Tab-separated table of C-alpha atoms and ligand atoms in Angstrom:
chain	number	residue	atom	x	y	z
A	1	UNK	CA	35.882	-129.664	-36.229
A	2	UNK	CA	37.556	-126.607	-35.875
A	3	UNK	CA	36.164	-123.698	-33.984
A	4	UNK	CA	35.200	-120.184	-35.201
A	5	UNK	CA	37.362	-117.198	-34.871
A	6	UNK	CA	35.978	-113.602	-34.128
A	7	UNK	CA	37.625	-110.549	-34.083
A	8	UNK	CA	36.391	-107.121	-32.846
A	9	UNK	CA	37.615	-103.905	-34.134
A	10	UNK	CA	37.223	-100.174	-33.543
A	11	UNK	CA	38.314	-97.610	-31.670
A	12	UNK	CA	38.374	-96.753	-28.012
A	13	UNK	CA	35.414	-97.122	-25.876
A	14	UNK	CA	33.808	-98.420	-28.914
A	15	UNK	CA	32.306	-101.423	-26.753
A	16	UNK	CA	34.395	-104.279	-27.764
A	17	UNK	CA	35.271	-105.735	-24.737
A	18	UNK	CA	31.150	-105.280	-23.875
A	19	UNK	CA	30.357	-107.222	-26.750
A	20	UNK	CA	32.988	-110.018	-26.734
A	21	UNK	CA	31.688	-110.996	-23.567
A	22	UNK	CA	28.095	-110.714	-24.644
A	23	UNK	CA	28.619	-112.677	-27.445
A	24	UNK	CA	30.360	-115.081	-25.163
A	25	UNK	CA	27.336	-115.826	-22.889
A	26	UNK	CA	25.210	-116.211	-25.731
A	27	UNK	CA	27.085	-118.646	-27.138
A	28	UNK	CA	27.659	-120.485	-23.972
A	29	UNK	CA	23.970	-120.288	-23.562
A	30	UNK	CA	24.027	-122.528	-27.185
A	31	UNK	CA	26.461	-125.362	-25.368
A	32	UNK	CA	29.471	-123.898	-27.654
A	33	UNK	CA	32.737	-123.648	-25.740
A	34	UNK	CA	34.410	-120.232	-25.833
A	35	UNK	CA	37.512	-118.475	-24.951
A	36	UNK	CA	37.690	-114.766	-25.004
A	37	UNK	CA	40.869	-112.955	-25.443
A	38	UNK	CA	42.543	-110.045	-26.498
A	39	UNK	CA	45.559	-108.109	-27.826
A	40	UNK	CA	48.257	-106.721	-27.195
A	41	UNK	CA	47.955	-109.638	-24.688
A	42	UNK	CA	45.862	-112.599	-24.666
A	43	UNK	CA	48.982	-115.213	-23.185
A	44	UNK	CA	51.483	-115.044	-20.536
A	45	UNK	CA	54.339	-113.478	-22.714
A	46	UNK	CA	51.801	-111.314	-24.830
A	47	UNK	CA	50.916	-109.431	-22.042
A	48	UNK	CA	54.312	-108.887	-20.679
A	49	UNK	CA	54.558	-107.141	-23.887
A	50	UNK	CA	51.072	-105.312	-23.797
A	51	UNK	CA	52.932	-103.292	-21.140
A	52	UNK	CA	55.463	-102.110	-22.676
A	53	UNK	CA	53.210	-101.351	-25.903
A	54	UNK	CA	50.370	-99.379	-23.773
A	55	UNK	CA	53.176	-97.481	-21.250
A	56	UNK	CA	54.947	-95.932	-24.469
A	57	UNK	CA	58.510	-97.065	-23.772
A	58	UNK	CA	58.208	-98.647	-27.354
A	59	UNK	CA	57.197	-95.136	-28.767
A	60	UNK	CA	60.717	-93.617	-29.133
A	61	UNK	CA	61.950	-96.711	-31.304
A	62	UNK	CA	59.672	-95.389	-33.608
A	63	UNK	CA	56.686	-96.779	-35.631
A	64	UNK	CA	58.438	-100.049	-37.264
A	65	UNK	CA	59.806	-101.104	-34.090
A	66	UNK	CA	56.745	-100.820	-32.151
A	67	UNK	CA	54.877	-102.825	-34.851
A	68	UNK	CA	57.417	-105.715	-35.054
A	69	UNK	CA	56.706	-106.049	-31.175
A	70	UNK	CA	52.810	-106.034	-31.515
A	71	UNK	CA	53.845	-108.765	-34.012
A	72	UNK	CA	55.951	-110.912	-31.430
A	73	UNK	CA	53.054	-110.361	-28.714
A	74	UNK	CA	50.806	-111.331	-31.722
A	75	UNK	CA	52.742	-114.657	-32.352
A	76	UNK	CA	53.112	-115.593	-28.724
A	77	UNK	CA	49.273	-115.429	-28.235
A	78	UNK	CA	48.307	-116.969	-31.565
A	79	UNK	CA	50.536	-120.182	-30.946
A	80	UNK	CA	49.641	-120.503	-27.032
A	81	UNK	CA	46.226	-119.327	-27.116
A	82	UNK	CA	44.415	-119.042	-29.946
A	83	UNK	CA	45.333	-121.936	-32.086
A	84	UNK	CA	45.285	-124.454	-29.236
A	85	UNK	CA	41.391	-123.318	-28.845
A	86	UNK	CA	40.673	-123.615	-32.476
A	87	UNK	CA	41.873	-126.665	-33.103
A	88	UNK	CA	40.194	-128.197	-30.114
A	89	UNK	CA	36.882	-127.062	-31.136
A	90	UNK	CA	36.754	-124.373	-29.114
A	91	UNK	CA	35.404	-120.552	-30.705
A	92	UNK	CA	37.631	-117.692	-29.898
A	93	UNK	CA	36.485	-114.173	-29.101
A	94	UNK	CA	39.585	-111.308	-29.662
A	95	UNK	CA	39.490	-108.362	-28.662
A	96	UNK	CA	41.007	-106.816	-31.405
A	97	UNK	CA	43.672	-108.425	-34.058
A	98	UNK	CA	45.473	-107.620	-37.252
A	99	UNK	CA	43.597	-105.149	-38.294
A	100	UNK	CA	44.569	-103.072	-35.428
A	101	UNK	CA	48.251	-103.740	-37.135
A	102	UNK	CA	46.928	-102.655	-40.339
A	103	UNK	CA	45.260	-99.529	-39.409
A	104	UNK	CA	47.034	-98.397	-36.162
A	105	UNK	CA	50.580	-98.606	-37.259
A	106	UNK	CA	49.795	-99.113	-41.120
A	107	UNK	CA	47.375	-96.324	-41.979
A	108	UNK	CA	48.347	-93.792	-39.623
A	109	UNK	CA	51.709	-95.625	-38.272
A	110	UNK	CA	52.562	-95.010	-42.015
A	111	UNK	CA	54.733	-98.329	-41.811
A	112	UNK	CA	55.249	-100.168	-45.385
A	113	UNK	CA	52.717	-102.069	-45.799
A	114	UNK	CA	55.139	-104.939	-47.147
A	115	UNK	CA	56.357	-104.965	-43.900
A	116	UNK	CA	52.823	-105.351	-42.302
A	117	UNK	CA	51.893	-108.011	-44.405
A	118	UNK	CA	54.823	-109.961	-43.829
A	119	UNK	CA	54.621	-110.190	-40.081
A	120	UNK	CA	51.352	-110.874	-40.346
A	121	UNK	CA	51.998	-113.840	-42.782
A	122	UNK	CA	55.007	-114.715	-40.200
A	123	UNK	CA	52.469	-114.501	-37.204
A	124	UNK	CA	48.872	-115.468	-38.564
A	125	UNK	CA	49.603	-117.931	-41.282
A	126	UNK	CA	45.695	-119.108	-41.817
A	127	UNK	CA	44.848	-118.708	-38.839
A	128	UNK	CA	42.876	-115.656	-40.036
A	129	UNK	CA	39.242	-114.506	-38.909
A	130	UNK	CA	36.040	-116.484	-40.199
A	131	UNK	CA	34.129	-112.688	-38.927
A	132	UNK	CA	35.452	-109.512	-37.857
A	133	UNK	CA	33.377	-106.846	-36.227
A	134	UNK	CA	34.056	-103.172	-36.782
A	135	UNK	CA	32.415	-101.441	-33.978
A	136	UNK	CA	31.673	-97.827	-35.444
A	137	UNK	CA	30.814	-95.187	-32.678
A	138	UNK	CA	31.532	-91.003	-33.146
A	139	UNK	CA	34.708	-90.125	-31.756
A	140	UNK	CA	33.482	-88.190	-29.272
A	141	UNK	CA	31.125	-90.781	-28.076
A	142	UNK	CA	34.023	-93.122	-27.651
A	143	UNK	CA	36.450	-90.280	-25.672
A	144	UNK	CA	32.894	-89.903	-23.311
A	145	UNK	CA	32.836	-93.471	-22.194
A	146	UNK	CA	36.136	-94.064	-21.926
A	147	UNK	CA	36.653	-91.111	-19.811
A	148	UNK	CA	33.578	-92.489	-17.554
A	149	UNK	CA	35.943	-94.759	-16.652
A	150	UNK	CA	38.431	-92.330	-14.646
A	151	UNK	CA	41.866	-94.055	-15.659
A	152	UNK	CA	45.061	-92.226	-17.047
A	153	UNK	CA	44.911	-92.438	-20.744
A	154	UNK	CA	47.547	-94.870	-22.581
A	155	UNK	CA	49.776	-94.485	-24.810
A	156	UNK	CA	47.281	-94.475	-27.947
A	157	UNK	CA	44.498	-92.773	-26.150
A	158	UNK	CA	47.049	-89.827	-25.001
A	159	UNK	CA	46.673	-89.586	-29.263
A	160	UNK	CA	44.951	-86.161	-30.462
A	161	UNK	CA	41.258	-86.207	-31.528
A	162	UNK	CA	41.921	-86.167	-35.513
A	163	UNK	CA	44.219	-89.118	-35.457
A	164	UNK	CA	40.827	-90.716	-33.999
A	165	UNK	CA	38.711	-89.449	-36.776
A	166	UNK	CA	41.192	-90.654	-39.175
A	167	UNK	CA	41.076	-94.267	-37.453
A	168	UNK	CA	37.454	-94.286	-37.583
A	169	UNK	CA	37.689	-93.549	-41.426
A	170	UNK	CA	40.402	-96.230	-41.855
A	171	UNK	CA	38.271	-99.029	-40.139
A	172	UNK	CA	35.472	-97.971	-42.422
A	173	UNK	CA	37.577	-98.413	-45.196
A	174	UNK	CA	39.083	-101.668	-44.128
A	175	UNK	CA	35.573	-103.126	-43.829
A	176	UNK	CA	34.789	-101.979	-47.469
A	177	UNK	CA	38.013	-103.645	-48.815
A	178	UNK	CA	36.387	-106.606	-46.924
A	179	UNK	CA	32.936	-107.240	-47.308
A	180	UNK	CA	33.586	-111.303	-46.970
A	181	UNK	CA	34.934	-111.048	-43.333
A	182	UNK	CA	34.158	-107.639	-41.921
A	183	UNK	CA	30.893	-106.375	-40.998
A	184	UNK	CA	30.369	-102.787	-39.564
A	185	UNK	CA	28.268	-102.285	-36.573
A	186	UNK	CA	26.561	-99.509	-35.147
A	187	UNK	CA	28.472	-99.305	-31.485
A	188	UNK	CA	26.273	-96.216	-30.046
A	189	UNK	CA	23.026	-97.824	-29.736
A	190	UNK	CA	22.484	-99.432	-26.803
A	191	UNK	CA	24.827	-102.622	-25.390
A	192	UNK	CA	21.300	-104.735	-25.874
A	193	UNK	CA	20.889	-103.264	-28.970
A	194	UNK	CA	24.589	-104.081	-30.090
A	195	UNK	CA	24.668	-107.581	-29.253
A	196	UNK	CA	21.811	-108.585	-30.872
A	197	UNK	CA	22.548	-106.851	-34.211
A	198	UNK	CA	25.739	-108.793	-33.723
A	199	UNK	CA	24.055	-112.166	-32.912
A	200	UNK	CA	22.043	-111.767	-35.563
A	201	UNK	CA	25.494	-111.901	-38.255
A	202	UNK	CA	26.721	-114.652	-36.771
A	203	UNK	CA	23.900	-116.823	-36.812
A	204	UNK	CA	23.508	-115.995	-40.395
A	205	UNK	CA	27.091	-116.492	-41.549
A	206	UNK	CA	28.339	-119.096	-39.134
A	207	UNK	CA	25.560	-120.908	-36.711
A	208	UNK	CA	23.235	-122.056	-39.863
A	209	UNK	CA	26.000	-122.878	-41.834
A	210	UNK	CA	27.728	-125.754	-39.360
A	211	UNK	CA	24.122	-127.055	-38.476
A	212	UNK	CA	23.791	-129.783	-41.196
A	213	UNK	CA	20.612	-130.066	-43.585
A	214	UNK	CA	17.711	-132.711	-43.013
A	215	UNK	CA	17.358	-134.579	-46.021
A	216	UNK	CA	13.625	-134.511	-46.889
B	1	Z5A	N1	46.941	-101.545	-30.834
B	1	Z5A	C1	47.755	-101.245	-31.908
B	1	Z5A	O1	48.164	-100.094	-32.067
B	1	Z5A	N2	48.127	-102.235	-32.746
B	1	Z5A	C2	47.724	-103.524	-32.590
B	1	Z5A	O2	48.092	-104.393	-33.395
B	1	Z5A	C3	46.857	-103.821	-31.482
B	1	Z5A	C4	46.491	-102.811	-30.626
B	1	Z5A	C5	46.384	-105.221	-31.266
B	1	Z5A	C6	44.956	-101.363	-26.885
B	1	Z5A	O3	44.149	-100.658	-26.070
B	1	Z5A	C7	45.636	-100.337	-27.770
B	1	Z5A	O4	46.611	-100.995	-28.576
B	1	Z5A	C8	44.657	-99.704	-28.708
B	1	Z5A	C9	45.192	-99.955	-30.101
B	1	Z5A	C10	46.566	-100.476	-29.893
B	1	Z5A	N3	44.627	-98.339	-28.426
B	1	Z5A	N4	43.737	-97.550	-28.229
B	1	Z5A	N5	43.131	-96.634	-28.004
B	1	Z5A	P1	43.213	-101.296	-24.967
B	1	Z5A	O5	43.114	-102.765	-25.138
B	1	Z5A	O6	43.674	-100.796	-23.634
B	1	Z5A	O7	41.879	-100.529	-25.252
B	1	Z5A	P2	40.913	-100.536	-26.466
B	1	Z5A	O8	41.087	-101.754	-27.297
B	1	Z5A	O9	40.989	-99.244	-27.191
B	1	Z5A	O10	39.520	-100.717	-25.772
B	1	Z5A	P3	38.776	-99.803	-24.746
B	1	Z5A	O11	39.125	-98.367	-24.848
B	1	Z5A	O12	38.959	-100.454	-23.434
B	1	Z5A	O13	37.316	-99.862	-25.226
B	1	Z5A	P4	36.330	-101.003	-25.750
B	1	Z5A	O14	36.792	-102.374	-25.353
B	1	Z5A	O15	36.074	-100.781	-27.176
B	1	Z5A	O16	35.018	-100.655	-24.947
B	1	Z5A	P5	34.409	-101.245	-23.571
B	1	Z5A	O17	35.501	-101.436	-22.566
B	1	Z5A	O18	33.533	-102.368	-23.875
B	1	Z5A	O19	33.502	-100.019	-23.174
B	1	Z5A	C11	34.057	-98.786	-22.770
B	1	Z5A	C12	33.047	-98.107	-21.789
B	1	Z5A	O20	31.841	-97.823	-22.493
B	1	Z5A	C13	32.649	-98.985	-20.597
B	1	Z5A	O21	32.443	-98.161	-19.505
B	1	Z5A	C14	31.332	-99.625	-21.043
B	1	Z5A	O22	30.500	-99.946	-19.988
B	1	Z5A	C15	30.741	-98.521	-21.919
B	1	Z5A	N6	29.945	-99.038	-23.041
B	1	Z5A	C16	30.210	-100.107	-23.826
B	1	Z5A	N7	29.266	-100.249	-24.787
B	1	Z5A	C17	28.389	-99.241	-24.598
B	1	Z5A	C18	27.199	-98.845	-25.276
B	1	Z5A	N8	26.728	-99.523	-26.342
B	1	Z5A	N9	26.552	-97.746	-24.841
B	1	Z5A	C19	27.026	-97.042	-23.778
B	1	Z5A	N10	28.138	-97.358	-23.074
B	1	Z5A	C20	28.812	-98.450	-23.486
């Protein structure tokens, strides 16, 4: 049977990487075998690229460039990575996915979104998310814990504080558009807190659903 795919979404130091690997253990704890992974990046040549994408050399080239190379990263990882796992039974945990694409360079990239959806068509094909997770924290809680951390900012971080209010509002949108796959979580409670809020979703829409009925 094929595995599950979950994607996390948000915006900086909204706790994704916290909660991927959360979610990870807990599902370990359940016997199911996981691989966590993340993008830009996520395979050898993906995160060759991720460097380029988070230094800003790809900046200059301007907004369509830059997206067409998030797209080749994107392929890269979903061939050697992610669809290997799926098909093998395996559930994969991404840290972020397309809907950085959409929003990111989309929304406030302003790229066509014919172009978007195209790559992503090119790239994803059905291998699309069974749940995506928006993490929704305040901007300025996000900036806080992210600058707990000390490191130089990246190329999207180095971005000014109402292009991060603006993200924040396009996620929220995103998840409206997409009640199906995306559910929005409240990222500045507590990391406990979090993960069982999110543990709680995907028991509901994907643990009870693969454990088959007893006939009575
Ligand atoms: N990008 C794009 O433009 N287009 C695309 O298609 C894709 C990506 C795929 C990748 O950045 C950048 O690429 C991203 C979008 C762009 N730009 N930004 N900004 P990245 O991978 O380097 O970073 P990130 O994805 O933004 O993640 P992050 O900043 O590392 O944060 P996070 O993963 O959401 O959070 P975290 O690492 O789990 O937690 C951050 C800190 O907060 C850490 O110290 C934790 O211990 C702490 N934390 C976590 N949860 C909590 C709670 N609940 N309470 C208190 N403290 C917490």
């Amino acid at each position: 049977m094929r595995g599950r795919f979950i994607t996390f979404e948000g915006g900086e130091g909204s706790g994704k990487s916290t909660q991927v690997a959360l979610l990870a253990e807990r599902l370990r704890m359940r016997g199911i075998e996981v691989v966590t992974t993340r993008e830009p990046g996520g395979s050898p040549g993906a995160e060759a690229m991720r460097l380029l994408l988070l230094s800003g050399v790809v900046k200059p080239l301007g907004p369509t460039a830059e997206t067409m190379i998030f797209a080749a990263a994107r392929d890269d990882h979903v061939q050697t990575t992610i669809l290997p796992a799926l098909t093998g039974g395996e559930w994969v945990l991404c840290d972020r996915f397309i809907d950085s694409t959409r929003i990111y360079q989309g929304v406030l990239g302003n790229v066509d979104r014919r172009i978007i959806r195209a790559l992503e068509r090119a790239t994803v094909g059905d291998v699309m998310p069974d749940l995506t997770f928006i993490m929704d924290v305040p901007v300025e809680v996000g900036f806080e814990r992210v600058a707990g951390r000390g490191q130089v900012k990246d190329r999207f971080e180095s971005e000014e504080t109402d292009f991060h209010v603006q993200l924040r509002e396009a996620f929220l949108d995103l998840a409206r558009d997409e009640p199906e796959r995306c559910i929005v979580v409240d990222a500045s409670q507590t990391p406990e807190r979090v993960a069982s809020r999110i543990w709680l979703a995907v028991v509901d829409r994907l643990i009870k659903q693969r454990t088959p009925r007893v006939a009575s």
